[in-house]
Structures are given as structure tokens and as C-alpha cells.
PDB file of C-alpha atoms in Angstrom:
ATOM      1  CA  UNK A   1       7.457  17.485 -13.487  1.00 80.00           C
ATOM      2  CA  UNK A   2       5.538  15.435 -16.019  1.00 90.00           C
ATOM      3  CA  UNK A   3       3.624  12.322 -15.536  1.00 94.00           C
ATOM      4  CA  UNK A   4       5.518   9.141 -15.770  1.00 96.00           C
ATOM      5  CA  UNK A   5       4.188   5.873 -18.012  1.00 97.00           C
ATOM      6  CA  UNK A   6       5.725   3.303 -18.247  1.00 97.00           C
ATOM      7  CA  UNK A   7       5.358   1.424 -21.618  1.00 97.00           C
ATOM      8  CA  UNK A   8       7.970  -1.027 -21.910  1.00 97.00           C
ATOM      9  CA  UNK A   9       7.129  -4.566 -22.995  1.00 97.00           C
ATOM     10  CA  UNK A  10       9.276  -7.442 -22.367  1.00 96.00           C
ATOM     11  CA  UNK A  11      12.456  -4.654 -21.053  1.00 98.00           C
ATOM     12  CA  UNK A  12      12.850  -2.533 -17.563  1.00 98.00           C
ATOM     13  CA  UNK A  13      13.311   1.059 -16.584  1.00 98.00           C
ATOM     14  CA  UNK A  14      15.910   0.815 -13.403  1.00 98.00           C
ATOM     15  CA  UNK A  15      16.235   4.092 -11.063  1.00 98.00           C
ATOM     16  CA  UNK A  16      20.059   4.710 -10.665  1.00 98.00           C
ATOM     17  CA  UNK A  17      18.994   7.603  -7.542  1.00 98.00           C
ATOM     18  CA  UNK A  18      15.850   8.812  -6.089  1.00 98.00           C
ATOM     19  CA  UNK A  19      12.853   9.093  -7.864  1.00 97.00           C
ATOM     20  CA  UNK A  20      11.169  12.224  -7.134  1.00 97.00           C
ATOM     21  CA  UNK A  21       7.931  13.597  -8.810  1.00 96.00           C
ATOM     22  CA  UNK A  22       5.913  16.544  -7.818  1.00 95.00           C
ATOM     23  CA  UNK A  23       3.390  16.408 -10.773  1.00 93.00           C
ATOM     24  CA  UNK A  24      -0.186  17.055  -8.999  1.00 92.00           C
ATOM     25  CA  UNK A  25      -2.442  14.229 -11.391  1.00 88.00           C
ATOM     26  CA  UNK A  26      -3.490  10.796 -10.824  1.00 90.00           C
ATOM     27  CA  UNK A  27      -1.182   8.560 -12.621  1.00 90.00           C
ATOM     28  CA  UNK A  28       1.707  10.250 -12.118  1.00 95.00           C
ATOM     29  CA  UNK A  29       3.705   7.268 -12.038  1.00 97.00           C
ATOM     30  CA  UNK A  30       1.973   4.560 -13.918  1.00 97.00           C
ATOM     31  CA  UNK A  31       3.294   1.368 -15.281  1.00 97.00           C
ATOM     32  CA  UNK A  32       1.628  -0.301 -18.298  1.00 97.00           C
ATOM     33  CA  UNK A  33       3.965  -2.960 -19.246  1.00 98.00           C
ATOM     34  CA  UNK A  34       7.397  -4.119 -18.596  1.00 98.00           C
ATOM     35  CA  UNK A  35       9.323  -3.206 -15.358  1.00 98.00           C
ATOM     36  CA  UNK A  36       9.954  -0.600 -13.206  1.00 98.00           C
ATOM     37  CA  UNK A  37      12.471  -1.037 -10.699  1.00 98.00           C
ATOM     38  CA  UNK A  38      13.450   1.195  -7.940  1.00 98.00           C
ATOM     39  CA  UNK A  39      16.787  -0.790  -7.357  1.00 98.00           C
ATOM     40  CA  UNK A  40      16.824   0.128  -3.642  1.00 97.00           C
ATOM     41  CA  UNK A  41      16.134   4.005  -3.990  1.00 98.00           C
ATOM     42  CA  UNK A  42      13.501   5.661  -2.995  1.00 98.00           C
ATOM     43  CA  UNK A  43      10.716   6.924  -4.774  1.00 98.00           C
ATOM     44  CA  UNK A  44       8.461  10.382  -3.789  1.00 98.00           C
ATOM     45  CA  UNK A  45       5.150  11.376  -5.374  1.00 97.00           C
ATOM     46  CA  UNK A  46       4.330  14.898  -3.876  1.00 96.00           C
ATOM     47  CA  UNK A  47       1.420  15.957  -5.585  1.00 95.00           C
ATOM     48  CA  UNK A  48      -1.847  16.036  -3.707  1.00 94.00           C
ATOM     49  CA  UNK A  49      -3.695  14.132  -6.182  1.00 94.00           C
ATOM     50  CA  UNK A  50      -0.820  11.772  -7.200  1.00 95.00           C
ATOM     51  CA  UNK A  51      -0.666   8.410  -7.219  1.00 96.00           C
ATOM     52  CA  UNK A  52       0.968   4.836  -8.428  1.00 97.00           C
ATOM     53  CA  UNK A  53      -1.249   3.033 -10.911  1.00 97.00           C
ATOM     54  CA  UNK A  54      -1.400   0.511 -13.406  1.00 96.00           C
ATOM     55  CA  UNK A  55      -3.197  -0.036 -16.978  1.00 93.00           C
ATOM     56  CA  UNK A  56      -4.124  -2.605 -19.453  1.00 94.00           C
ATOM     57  CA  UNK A  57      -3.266  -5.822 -19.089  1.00 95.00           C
ATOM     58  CA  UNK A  58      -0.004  -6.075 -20.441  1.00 95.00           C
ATOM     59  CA  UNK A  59       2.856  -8.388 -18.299  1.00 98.00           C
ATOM     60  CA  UNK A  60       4.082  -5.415 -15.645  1.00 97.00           C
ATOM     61  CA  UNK A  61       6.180  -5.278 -12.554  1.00 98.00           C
ATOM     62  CA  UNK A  62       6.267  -2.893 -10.008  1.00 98.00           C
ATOM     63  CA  UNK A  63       9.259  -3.864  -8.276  1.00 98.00           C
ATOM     64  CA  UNK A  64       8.944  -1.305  -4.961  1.00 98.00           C
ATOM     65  CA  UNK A  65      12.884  -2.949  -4.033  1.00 98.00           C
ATOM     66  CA  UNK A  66      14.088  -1.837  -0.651  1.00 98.00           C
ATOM     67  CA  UNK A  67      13.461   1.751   0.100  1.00 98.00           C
ATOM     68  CA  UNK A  68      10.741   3.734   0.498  1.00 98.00           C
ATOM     69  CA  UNK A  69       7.697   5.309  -1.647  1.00 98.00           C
ATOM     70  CA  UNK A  70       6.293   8.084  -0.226  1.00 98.00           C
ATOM     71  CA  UNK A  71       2.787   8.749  -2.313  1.00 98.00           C
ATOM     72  CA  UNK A  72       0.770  12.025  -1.276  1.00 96.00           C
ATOM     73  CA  UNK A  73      -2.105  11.687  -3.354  1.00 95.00           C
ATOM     74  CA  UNK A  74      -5.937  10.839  -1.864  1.00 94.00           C
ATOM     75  CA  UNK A  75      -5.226   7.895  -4.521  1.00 91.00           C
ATOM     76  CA  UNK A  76      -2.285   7.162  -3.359  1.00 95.00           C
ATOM     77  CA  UNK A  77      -1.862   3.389  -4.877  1.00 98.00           C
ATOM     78  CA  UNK A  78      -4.139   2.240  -7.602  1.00 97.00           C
ATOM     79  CA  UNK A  79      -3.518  -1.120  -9.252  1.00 96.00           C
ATOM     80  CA  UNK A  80      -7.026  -2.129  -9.204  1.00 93.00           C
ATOM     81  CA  UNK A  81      -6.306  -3.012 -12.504  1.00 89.00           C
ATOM     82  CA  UNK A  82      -3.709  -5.744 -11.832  1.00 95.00           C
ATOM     83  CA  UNK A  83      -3.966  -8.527 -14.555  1.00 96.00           C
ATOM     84  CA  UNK A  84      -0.393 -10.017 -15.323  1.00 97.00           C
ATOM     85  CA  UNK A  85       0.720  -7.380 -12.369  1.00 98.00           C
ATOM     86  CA  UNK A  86       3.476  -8.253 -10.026  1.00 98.00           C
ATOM     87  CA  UNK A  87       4.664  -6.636  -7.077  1.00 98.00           C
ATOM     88  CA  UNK A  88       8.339  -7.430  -5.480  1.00 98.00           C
ATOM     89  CA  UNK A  89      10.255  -6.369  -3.130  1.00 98.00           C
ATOM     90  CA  UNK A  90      10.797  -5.875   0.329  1.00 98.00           C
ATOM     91  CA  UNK A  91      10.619  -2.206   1.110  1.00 98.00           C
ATOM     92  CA  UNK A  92       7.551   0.345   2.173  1.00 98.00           C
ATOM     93  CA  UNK A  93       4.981   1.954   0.898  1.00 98.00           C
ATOM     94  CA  UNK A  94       3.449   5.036   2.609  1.00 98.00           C
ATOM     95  CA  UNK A  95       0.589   7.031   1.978  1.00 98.00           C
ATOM     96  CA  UNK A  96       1.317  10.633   3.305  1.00 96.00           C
ATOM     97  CA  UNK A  97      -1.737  12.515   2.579  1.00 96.00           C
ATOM     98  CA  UNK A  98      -3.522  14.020   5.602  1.00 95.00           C
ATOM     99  CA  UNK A  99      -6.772  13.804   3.677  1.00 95.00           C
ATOM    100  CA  UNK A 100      -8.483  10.472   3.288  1.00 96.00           C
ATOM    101  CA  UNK A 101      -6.749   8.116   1.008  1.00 96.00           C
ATOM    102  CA  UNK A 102      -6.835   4.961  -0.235  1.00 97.00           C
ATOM    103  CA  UNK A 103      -4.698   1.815  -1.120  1.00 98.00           C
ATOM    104  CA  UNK A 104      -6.344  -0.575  -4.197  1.00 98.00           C
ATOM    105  CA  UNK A 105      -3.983  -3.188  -3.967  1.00 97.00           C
ATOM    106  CA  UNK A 106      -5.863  -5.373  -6.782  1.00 97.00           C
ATOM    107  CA  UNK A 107      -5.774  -8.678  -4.695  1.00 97.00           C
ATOM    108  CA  UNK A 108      -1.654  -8.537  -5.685  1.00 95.00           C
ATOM    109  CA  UNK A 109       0.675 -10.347  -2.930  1.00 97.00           C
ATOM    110  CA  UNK A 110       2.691  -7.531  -1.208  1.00 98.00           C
ATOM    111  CA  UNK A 111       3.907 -10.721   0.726  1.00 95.00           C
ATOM    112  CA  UNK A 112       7.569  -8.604   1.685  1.00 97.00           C
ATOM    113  CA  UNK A 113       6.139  -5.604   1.514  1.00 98.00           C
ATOM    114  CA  UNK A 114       5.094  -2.856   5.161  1.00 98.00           C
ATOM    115  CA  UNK A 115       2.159  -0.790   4.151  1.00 98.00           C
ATOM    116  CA  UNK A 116       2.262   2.174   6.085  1.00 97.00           C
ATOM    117  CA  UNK A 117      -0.458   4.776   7.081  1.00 97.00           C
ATOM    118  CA  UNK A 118       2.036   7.682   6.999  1.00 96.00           C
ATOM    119  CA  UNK A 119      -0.403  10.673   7.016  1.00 94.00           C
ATOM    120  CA  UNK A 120      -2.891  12.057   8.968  1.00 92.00           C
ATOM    121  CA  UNK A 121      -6.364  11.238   6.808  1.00 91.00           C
ATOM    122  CA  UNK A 122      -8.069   8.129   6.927  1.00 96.00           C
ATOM    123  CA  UNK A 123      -6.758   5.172   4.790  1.00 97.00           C
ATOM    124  CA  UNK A 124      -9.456   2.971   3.198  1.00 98.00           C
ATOM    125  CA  UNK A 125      -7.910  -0.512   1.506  1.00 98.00           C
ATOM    126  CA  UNK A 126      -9.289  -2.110  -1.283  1.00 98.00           C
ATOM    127  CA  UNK A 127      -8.563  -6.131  -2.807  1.00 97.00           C
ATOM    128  CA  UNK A 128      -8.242  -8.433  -1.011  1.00 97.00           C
ATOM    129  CA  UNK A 129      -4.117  -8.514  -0.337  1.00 98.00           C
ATOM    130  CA  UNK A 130      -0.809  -9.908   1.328  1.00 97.00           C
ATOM    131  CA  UNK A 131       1.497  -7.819   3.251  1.00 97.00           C
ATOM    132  CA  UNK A 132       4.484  -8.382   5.371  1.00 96.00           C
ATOM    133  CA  UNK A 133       2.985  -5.732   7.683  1.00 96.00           C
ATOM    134  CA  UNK A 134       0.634  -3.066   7.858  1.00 96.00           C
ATOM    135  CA  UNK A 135       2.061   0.047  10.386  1.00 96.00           C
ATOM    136  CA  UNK A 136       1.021   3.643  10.840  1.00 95.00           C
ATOM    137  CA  UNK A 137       2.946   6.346  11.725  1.00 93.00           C
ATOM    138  CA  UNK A 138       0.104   8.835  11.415  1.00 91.00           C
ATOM    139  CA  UNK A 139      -0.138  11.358  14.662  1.00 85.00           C
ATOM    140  CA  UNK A 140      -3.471  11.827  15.833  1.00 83.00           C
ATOM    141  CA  UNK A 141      -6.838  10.043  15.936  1.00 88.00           C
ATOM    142  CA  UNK A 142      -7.310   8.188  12.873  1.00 92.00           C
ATOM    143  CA  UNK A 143      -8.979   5.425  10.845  1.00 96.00           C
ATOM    144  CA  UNK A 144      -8.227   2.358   8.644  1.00 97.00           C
ATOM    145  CA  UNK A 145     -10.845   0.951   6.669  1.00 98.00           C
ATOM    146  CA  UNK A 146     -10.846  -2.705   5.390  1.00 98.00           C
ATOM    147  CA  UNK A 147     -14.485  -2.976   4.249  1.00 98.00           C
ATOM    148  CA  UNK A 148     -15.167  -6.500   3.834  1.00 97.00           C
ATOM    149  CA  UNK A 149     -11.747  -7.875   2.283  1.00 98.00           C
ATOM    150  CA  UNK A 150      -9.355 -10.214   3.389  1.00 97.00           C
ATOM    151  CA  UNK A 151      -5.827  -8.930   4.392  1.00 97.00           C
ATOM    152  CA  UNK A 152      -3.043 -11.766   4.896  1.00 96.00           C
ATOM    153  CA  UNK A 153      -0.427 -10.958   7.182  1.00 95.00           C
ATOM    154  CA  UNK A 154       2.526 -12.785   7.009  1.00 94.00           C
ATOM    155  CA  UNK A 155       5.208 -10.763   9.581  1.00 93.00           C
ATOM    156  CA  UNK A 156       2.921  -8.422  11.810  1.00 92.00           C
ATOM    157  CA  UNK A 157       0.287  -5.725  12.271  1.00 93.00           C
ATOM    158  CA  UNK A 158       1.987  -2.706  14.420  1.00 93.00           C
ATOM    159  CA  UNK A 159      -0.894   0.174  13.214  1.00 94.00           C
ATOM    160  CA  UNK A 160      -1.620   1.353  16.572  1.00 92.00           C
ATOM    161  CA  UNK A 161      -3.291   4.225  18.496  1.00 91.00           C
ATOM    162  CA  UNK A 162      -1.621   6.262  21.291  1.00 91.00           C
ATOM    163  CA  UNK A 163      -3.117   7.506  24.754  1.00 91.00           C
ATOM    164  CA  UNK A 164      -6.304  10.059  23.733  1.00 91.00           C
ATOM    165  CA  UNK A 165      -5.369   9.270  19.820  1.00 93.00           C
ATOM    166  CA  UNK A 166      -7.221   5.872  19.382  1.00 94.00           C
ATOM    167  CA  UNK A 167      -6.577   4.397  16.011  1.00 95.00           C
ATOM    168  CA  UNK A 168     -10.694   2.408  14.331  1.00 96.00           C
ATOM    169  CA  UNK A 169     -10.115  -0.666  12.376  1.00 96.00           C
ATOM    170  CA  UNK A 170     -13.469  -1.043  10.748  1.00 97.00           C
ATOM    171  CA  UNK A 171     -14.943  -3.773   8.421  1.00 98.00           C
ATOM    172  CA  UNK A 172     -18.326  -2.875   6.629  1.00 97.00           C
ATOM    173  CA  UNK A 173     -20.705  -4.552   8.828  1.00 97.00           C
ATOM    174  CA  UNK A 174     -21.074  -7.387  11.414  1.00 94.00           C
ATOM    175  CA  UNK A 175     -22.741  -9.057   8.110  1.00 96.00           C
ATOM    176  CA  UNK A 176     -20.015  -8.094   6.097  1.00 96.00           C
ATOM    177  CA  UNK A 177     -17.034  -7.801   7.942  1.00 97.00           C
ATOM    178  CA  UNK A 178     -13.899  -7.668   6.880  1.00 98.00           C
ATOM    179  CA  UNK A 179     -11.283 -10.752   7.542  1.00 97.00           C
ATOM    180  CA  UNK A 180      -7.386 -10.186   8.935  1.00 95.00           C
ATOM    181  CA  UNK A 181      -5.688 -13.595   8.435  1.00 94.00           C
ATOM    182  CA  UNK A 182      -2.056 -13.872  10.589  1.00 92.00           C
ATOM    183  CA  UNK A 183       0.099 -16.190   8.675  1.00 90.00           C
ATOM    184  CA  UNK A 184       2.853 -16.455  10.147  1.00 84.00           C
ATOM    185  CA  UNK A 185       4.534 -17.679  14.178  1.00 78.00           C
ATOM    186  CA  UNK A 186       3.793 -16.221  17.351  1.00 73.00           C
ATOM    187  CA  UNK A 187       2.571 -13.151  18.881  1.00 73.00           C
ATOM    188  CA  UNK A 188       3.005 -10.613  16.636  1.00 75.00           C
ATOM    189  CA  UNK A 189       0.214  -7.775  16.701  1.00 81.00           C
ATOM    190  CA  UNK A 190       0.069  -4.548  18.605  1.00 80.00           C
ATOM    191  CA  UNK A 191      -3.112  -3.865  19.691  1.00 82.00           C
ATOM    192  CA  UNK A 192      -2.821  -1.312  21.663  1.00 90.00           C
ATOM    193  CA  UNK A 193      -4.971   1.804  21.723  1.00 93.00           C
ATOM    194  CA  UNK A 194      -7.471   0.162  18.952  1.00 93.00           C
ATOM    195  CA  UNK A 195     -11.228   0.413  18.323  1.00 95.00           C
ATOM    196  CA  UNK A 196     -12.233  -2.404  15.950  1.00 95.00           C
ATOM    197  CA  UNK A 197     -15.370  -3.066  15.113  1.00 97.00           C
ATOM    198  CA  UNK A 198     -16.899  -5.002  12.077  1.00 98.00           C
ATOM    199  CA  UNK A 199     -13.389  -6.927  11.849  1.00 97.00           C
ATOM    200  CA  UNK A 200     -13.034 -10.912  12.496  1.00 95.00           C
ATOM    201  CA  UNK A 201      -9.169 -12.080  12.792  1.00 88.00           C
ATOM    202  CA  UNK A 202      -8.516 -15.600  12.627  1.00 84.00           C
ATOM    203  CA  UNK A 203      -4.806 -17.592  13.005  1.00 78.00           C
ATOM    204  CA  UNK A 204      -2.969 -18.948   9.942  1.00 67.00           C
TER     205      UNK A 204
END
């Protein structure tokens, strides 16, 4: 398929099914202005370079809804750009590529929102972002870089290792680390089978 942009000031595009895309380009679901609202499907990018992105500065919402979007580009989610963005919602967003990948969230509030490490190459985030909860269901040793952002947690962090598959949180540097901030109630991180190093977590 072709690339999808959309251009829509002041209206919304709604999905009445699944969204499914196989076009192999950066981009290949961007939104530029106006809405565009999964309404509880799902949404699939399979292309190996594919991703979600944003441009200009126009008033846009990417309103992810309730089900999931599956992105198997190595740029899988790129809103760096993200004037005037919103993001709703309450479903997940997984990044399935087994090569090393990376989420620019923009500094946007995911604040309903599980970001999932769903593939097998290392996922680097950028901004610094809210999530409801940041999970992996990625087989295999693997990595999660923060740099030195700050990631708000409002729910829980479940992005664990398994026995001889140790899953690295990693921050920049012990002078630059990167901050995970729990904001919400009791004991709600899985910590099992991490390395972290460079990372300083702190309580709401």
C-alpha cells in the first residue's frame, strides 16, 4: 500500500476496521493536522522501515483508542515533532522490529497508554514522556535505552528479563543518567532478571 498523511484541519479520519499497512517507508502513517482515530481497532505497520510520525505544527491528534498498533519499522514512532500534538487513549503501542528501534515520544503524555518492546532488537526512547506502563514481550536478551530522559510512570513497569535472557536498562552515564519517576500507589515494578545501570528511580 501507499503511505498514509493525514491532512485534515479542524475534522477527523475514524477507522471503521483494522488498519493495516505494509508500505516499507518512514512515514507511512503520518498525521499533520486534524485527527486520526483508531476507534478501538487495531492498527499494523509491516514495513521494515515504517513508522508513525508527525509534521508541522498544525493542531493534531493521534488518538491510539483501545487496541493495538503494531509498528515494524527501526523508526517505529516518531513524533519528535509534537507541537499542538496530542496523544489519547488507552490502548498499546508495540514496536515489533527485531532490529534496533526507537520510540521519539516528543515529551507527549502517553499517560493511558502501555509501551511495549514487542521485538527482538534493542529499543532506544527519546523525550522525555508519560506512560501508563512500559512492558516487553521481546524473547531473548535484550536492551532498553533511556539515555538521560525522564519517563513518568503512572500504572507500572513490567519490562523484564527471564532466566539466561537478562533484559539492560541503561541511562547515558552516571553523570547523565536517565530518571524513571513512579507516580502512582504501591508496589508496582517487576524487576526481575534486570541489569540497570546509569538509571536513578525515584517515588512520585
Amino acid at each position: 500500500t501507499q503511505s498514509f498523511i493525514i491532512d485534515s484541519p479542524g475534522r477527523s479520519v475514524t477507522l471503521q476496521d483494522a488498519f493495516v499497512c505494509n508500505r516499507d517507508s518512514s512515514g507511512a502513517l503520518t498525521v499533520t493536522a486534524g485527527t486520526f482515530d483508531a476507534n478501538g481497532h487495531n492498527v499494523t505497520l509491516s514495513g521494515a522501515s515504517s513508522s508513525v510520525a508527525t509534521s508541522g505544527t498544525g493542531t493534531r491528534t493521534i488518538a491510539v483508542g483501545s487496541g493495538t498498533w503494531a509498528v515494524s519499522g527501526t523508526s517505529g514512532w516518531n513524533v519528535a515533532t509534537s507541537t499542538n500534538l496530542t496523544v489519547t487513549g488507552a490502548g498499546t503501542i508495540s514496536l515489533t522490529s527485531a532490529s534496533a528501534k526507537t520510540f521519539a515520544g516528543g515529551g507527549v503524555a502517553y499517560t493511558n497508554i502501555t509501551l511495549n518492546q514487542g521485538g527482538n532488537g534493542a529499543l532506544t526512547i527519546t523525550g522525555n514522556n508519560t506512560f501508563k506502563t512500559v512492558s516487553s514481550t521481546a524473547s531473548g536478551a535484550n536492551t532498553i535505552s533511556l539515555g538521560n530522559t525522564l519517563q513518568l510512570i503512572t500504572t507500572s513497569w513490567t519490562a523484564a528479563g527471564t532466566s539466561g535472557n537478562i533484559l539492560t536498562i541503561s541511562g547515558t552515564s552516571g553523570a547523565s543518567p536517565a530518571t524513571l519517576r513512579y507516580t502512582g500507589t504501591g508496589d508496582a515494578a517487576n524487576v526481575n532478571f534486570l541489569t540497570i545501570s546509569n538509571v536513578r528511580a525515584l517515588p512520585a
